[in-house]
C-alpha cells in the first residue's frame, strides 16, 4: 500500500515538474507571445540568437537560389524576386503562394523559427506578375496632382501583391528626377520635390494609415491586406550629372537637403518600413558607404526605426571595378548603416566575410544587433510571426476589374494635352466617335509591352501583346467609336496609301521602346524609328492627333507644326481605355506637366526656376477639355435659353397685337 502511495506521489511530483517546466518555457519564450510589446519580443528573440543566426537575418537572396533547406540552415532573413524572376512562365497567384510558402516552411523549421520576408519590385502595380493590373508609371501619376489617387493605387497594389503571398514591396521610388536623360526618370513623380512629397501618400495605401499618436520613425503595416513599403533610393539618385544612372550627384548639402531629401521626411512620418540605398554617389562618396547620411542623418536625425536595405548587388559597387575588394565592401556598407543586404546570389561569401569581420572585432557586435533589431521590428510589426504562411483567400484580387477600373482612371487623369488645333483652326479634340473612317497608325498603337514600358513582366519590359493581359490603345479605340465607324490600322502606311484613302482624321501612336535603369540612359531622347517618319507622312496628309508613349519628355519640336493635337500619354500600363476616355470626350483632359518639356537636349538639365528656363512646354502646362457630359449639359442649357427667348418673343408679339387691336 505504501509502495503504491509513494509511486503515485512520484508520478504527481514528476507531472508537476513537467507542467512547471512547460509553463516556465512558455513564459520564457516572450517573442512568441503576440500580447507582449514588440520591443519586448525583439529583445527576447535577439538575446537568444547566435551570431550565425543574426547575420543570416541580414541576408536577402534571389528566389532562384532559395529552397527550404537553404532557408533553414543559413537562417536567411529575406528572399526576393528580381525583375522577371518568377516561379514559372505565366505563374498564377497560387503558383507564387506555393513557392513562397515552401521557402517559409524552411525558415520556420530553423531553431528559432524566425519567418523570412519576401520582397518584390511592385513599382507600377504588381508588375512582375502575369495578369496583374499595371498602373501608369510614376512620371504619369505626377501629372495627376492627385495624392488620394496614389493612395488608392497603393492599396490596390498591396492587395494584388498579397494575393500572391508577398508581404514586402520595393516601392515607392521617391527620386526627384532633375534630368530626363536619366534612364529611371519614369520612376520619378516630378522634377519638383513638392509633388514627390505629396505623392508619398501612396505609402499609406501600401501600408495603411499610421494610427494617431504613433511614434515618429516607427515602421507600420496595417494587417494582412497591406505590405511593407520601401522608400528609394536614398538619396540624390535623380540628380546625377547628365542623368547618368548610378553616377555622381554633385551638389552642396543645402541642395541635397532642399531637393532630394524632403520626400524622406514625409515617408518616415507615414511609417515607411524600409529605405533602400542608392547606387549613386554624393560628391564622390558612394551612398552604400556613406555613414554620415545613412546612419547620421537617416537613422539619428530623422529617427528612422525601420531597416535600411541595399540595392541589388549594391555593396559590390562600392569598389571599382565592382567586387574587387568584397570584404572591404561588406565592412563599409554595414558600418555605414545598411541593415539587410541584397546579395542576391553568392550569399555564402557575404556570410563568411561578415562573420570574420565581427569575430575579428572590425565590425562591432552593436552594429549587428542594431541591424537585426530593425529587421525583427518590421517582421513583428507586420504580423509575420503570427501569420507567416500565405493562404489563397486573396487570389481573386489579382488583376480584378475594380483595380483595372482604377488604373483606367489613373490613365485618363495622367494624360497631358500639349496642343489642340493649329494655325487658328478649331480644336481637334475631343474626336467624334461617329464618322466614316479613322486611320490608326504608329508602332505603339497595338503593342501592350510598349504601352507598359520597363519593369513589366521582365526587368527591361517586353514587346507585343502576349506576355500579360490588358487593352491596347487600338483595341480601346475600336471599343470607343460608334459601330458604324470604320477603323483602319496601318502601323507604318506609305504615302501612296494615305493619298488614296479619304480618312476623316488619324490617330498616330509612337514613342520610346521599353527600358529600365542604365539601358534607358539617353543623350538624344528621340522617338523610336520609324516614329518621326510616321508623324511626318500621316500628319502631312490629314488631320491628326499624335499620342506620345514615353517615360519622359522627348524631342518633338521638329514635328509640332504638322500636328493638329498632341497628347503626352507617358507609360500608361495595361488599361488603354483610359486614353480613349479623354480622346473621345467622355472625360476632359486635366493632366498638368510634372516636368519641363525641353525644346532641345542641348538645354538639359533644365528645371522650373532655372535662370536659363526656355522650355517648349513649361512645368505645370496642360490644356483642358470638357467632358462629353459637360458639353451635353452646356448644349441643353443653350437649348433651354433659346426656347425661353423664343417664348418671350411670342408672348411679346401676342401682347403687342392685342394692345394695337
PDB file of C-alpha atoms in Angstrom, residues 274-381:
ATOM      1  CA  UNK A 274      12.249  50.244 -45.086  1.00  0.00           C
ATOM      2  CA  UNK A 275      14.561  52.534 -47.033  1.00  0.00           C
ATOM      3  CA  UNK A 276      16.722  51.395 -49.951  1.00  0.00           C
ATOM      4  CA  UNK A 277      20.150  52.921 -50.520  1.00  0.00           C
ATOM      5  CA  UNK A 278      21.040  54.355 -53.929  1.00  0.00           C
ATOM      6  CA  UNK A 279      23.760  53.067 -56.238  1.00  0.00           C
ATOM      7  CA  UNK A 280      24.727  56.688 -56.852  1.00  0.00           C
ATOM      8  CA  UNK A 281      27.306  58.824 -55.077  1.00  0.00           C
ATOM      9  CA  UNK A 282      27.081  62.234 -53.465  1.00  0.00           C
ATOM     10  CA  UNK A 283      30.082  64.407 -54.235  1.00  0.00           C
ATOM     11  CA  UNK A 284      32.152  61.299 -54.935  1.00  0.00           C
ATOM     12  CA  UNK A 285      31.114  59.223 -51.897  1.00  0.00           C
ATOM     13  CA  UNK A 286      29.120  56.071 -52.668  1.00  0.00           C
ATOM     14  CA  UNK A 287      25.783  56.126 -50.850  1.00  0.00           C
ATOM     15  CA  UNK A 288      26.184  52.459 -49.847  1.00  0.00           C
ATOM     16  CA  UNK A 289      29.254  53.543 -47.848  1.00  0.00           C
ATOM     17  CA  UNK A 290      28.004  56.934 -46.618  1.00  0.00           C
ATOM     18  CA  UNK A 291      27.778  56.631 -42.829  1.00  0.00           C
ATOM     19  CA  UNK A 292      27.154  60.372 -42.422  1.00  0.00           C
ATOM     20  CA  UNK A 293      23.870  60.198 -44.353  1.00  0.00           C
ATOM     21  CA  UNK A 294      22.635  56.638 -43.746  1.00  0.00           C
ATOM     22  CA  UNK A 295      23.349  56.417 -40.010  1.00  0.00           C
ATOM     23  CA  UNK A 296      23.997  60.045 -39.097  1.00  0.00           C
ATOM     24  CA  UNK A 297      21.071  61.667 -40.882  1.00  0.00           C
ATOM     25  CA  UNK A 298      18.507  58.985 -41.770  1.00  0.00           C
ATOM     26  CA  UNK A 299      18.708  56.986 -38.549  1.00  0.00           C
ATOM     27  CA  UNK A 300      19.871  59.532 -35.988  1.00  0.00           C
ATOM     28  CA  UNK A 301      18.467  62.853 -37.214  1.00  0.00           C
ATOM     29  CA  UNK A 302      15.269  61.684 -38.928  1.00  0.00           C
ATOM     30  CA  UNK A 303      14.789  58.950 -36.272  1.00  0.00           C
ATOM     31  CA  UNK A 304      14.019  56.246 -38.856  1.00  0.00           C
ATOM     32  CA  UNK A 305      13.491  52.969 -36.952  1.00  0.00           C
ATOM     33  CA  UNK A 306      12.784  50.585 -39.834  1.00  0.00           C
ATOM     34  CA  UNK A 307      15.558  48.771 -41.661  1.00  0.00           C
ATOM     35  CA  UNK A 308      17.850  50.009 -44.417  1.00  0.00           C
ATOM     36  CA  UNK A 309      18.291  47.675 -47.376  1.00  0.00           C
ATOM     37  CA  UNK A 310      20.929  47.714 -50.099  1.00  0.00           C
ATOM     38  CA  UNK A 311      20.097  47.752 -53.785  1.00  0.00           C
ATOM     39  CA  UNK A 312      20.713  44.672 -55.983  1.00  0.00           C
ATOM     40  CA  UNK A 313      24.425  43.834 -55.530  1.00  0.00           C
ATOM     41  CA  UNK A 314      24.721  47.407 -54.305  1.00  0.00           C
ATOM     42  CA  UNK A 315      27.583  46.813 -51.886  1.00  0.00           C
ATOM     43  CA  UNK A 316      29.669  45.214 -54.670  1.00  0.00           C
ATOM     44  CA  UNK A 317      29.655  48.569 -56.472  1.00  0.00           C
ATOM     45  CA  UNK A 318      31.338  50.434 -53.623  1.00  0.00           C
ATOM     46  CA  UNK A 319      34.628  49.500 -55.300  1.00  0.00           C
ATOM     47  CA  UNK A 320      35.783  49.931 -58.886  1.00  0.00           C
ATOM     48  CA  UNK A 321      35.569  47.500 -60.544  1.00  0.00           C
ATOM     49  CA  UNK A 322      32.615  46.047 -58.622  1.00  0.00           C
ATOM     50  CA  UNK A 323      33.521  43.265 -56.206  1.00  0.00           C
ATOM     51  CA  UNK A 324      37.260  43.900 -56.461  1.00  0.00           C
ATOM     52  CA  UNK A 325      37.583  44.153 -52.662  1.00  0.00           C
ATOM     53  CA  UNK A 326      34.468  42.415 -51.403  1.00  0.00           C
ATOM     54  CA  UNK A 327      35.487  42.183 -47.755  1.00  0.00           C
ATOM     55  CA  UNK A 328      36.003  45.950 -47.670  1.00  0.00           C
ATOM     56  CA  UNK A 329      32.620  46.473 -49.356  1.00  0.00           C
ATOM     57  CA  UNK A 330      30.922  44.343 -46.694  1.00  0.00           C
ATOM     58  CA  UNK A 331      32.626  46.285 -43.928  1.00  0.00           C
ATOM     59  CA  UNK A 332      31.989  49.729 -45.424  1.00  0.00           C
ATOM     60  CA  UNK A 333      28.293  49.105 -46.111  1.00  0.00           C
ATOM     61  CA  UNK A 334      27.478  47.570 -42.718  1.00  0.00           C
ATOM     62  CA  UNK A 335      29.389  50.294 -40.865  1.00  0.00           C
ATOM     63  CA  UNK A 336      27.572  52.912 -42.972  1.00  0.00           C
ATOM     64  CA  UNK A 337      24.258  51.587 -41.654  1.00  0.00           C
ATOM     65  CA  UNK A 338      22.963  49.104 -44.231  1.00  0.00           C
ATOM     66  CA  UNK A 339      20.958  46.505 -42.286  1.00  0.00           C
ATOM     67  CA  UNK A 340      19.890  43.998 -44.941  1.00  0.00           C
ATOM     68  CA  UNK A 341      21.998  43.215 -47.996  1.00  0.00           C
ATOM     69  CA  UNK A 342      20.509  42.221 -51.348  1.00  0.00           C
ATOM     70  CA  UNK A 343      23.273  39.762 -52.173  1.00  0.00           C
ATOM     71  CA  UNK A 344      21.408  38.191 -54.237  1.00  0.00           C
ATOM     72  CA  UNK A 345      23.216  35.018 -55.440  1.00  0.00           C
ATOM     73  CA  UNK A 346      26.580  34.265 -53.761  1.00  0.00           C
ATOM     74  CA  UNK A 347      25.398  34.611 -50.173  1.00  0.00           C
ATOM     75  CA  UNK A 348      28.000  32.258 -48.652  1.00  0.00           C
ATOM     76  CA  UNK A 349      30.793  34.741 -49.320  1.00  0.00           C
ATOM     77  CA  UNK A 350      28.888  37.591 -47.673  1.00  0.00           C
ATOM     78  CA  UNK A 351      28.094  35.474 -44.590  1.00  0.00           C
ATOM     79  CA  UNK A 352      31.716  34.314 -44.254  1.00  0.00           C
ATOM     80  CA  UNK A 353      33.179  37.800 -44.673  1.00  0.00           C
ATOM     81  CA  UNK A 354      30.816  39.492 -42.235  1.00  0.00           C
ATOM     82  CA  UNK A 355      31.298  36.700 -39.674  1.00  0.00           C
ATOM     83  CA  UNK A 356      35.080  37.139 -39.810  1.00  0.00           C
ATOM     84  CA  UNK A 357      34.762  40.925 -39.576  1.00  0.00           C
ATOM     85  CA  UNK A 358      32.696  40.586 -36.396  1.00  0.00           C
ATOM     86  CA  UNK A 359      34.863  37.873 -34.822  1.00  0.00           C
ATOM     87  CA  UNK A 360      37.966  39.962 -35.513  1.00  0.00           C
ATOM     88  CA  UNK A 361      36.237  42.969 -33.889  1.00  0.00           C
ATOM     89  CA  UNK A 362      36.436  45.048 -37.076  1.00  0.00           C
ATOM     90  CA  UNK A 363      32.645  45.376 -37.282  1.00  0.00           C
ATOM     91  CA  UNK A 364      31.271  45.846 -33.743  1.00  0.00           C
ATOM     92  CA  UNK A 365      28.609  43.497 -32.399  1.00  0.00           C
ATOM     93  CA  UNK A 366      26.471  46.533 -31.543  1.00  0.00           C
ATOM     94  CA  UNK A 367      26.142  47.302 -35.263  1.00  0.00           C
ATOM     95  CA  UNK A 368      24.968  43.740 -35.966  1.00  0.00           C
ATOM     96  CA  UNK A 369      22.460  43.914 -33.113  1.00  0.00           C
ATOM     97  CA  UNK A 370      21.137  47.268 -34.388  1.00  0.00           C
ATOM     98  CA  UNK A 371      20.599  45.824 -37.862  1.00  0.00           C
ATOM     99  CA  UNK A 372      18.862  42.672 -36.624  1.00  0.00           C
ATOM    100  CA  UNK A 373      16.685  44.592 -34.150  1.00  0.00           C
ATOM    101  CA  UNK A 374      15.406  46.738 -37.016  1.00  0.00           C
ATOM    102  CA  UNK A 375      14.681  43.743 -39.243  1.00  0.00           C
ATOM    103  CA  UNK A 376      12.877  41.897 -36.449  1.00  0.00           C
ATOM    104  CA  UNK A 377      10.913  45.020 -35.519  1.00  0.00           C
ATOM    105  CA  UNK A 378       9.467  45.206 -39.033  1.00  0.00           C
ATOM    106  CA  UNK A 379       8.668  41.490 -39.060  1.00  0.00           C
ATOM    107  CA  UNK A 380       6.882  41.647 -35.714  1.00  0.00           C
ATOM    108  CA  UNK A 381       5.056  44.871 -36.596  1.00  0.00           C
TER     109      UNK A 381
END
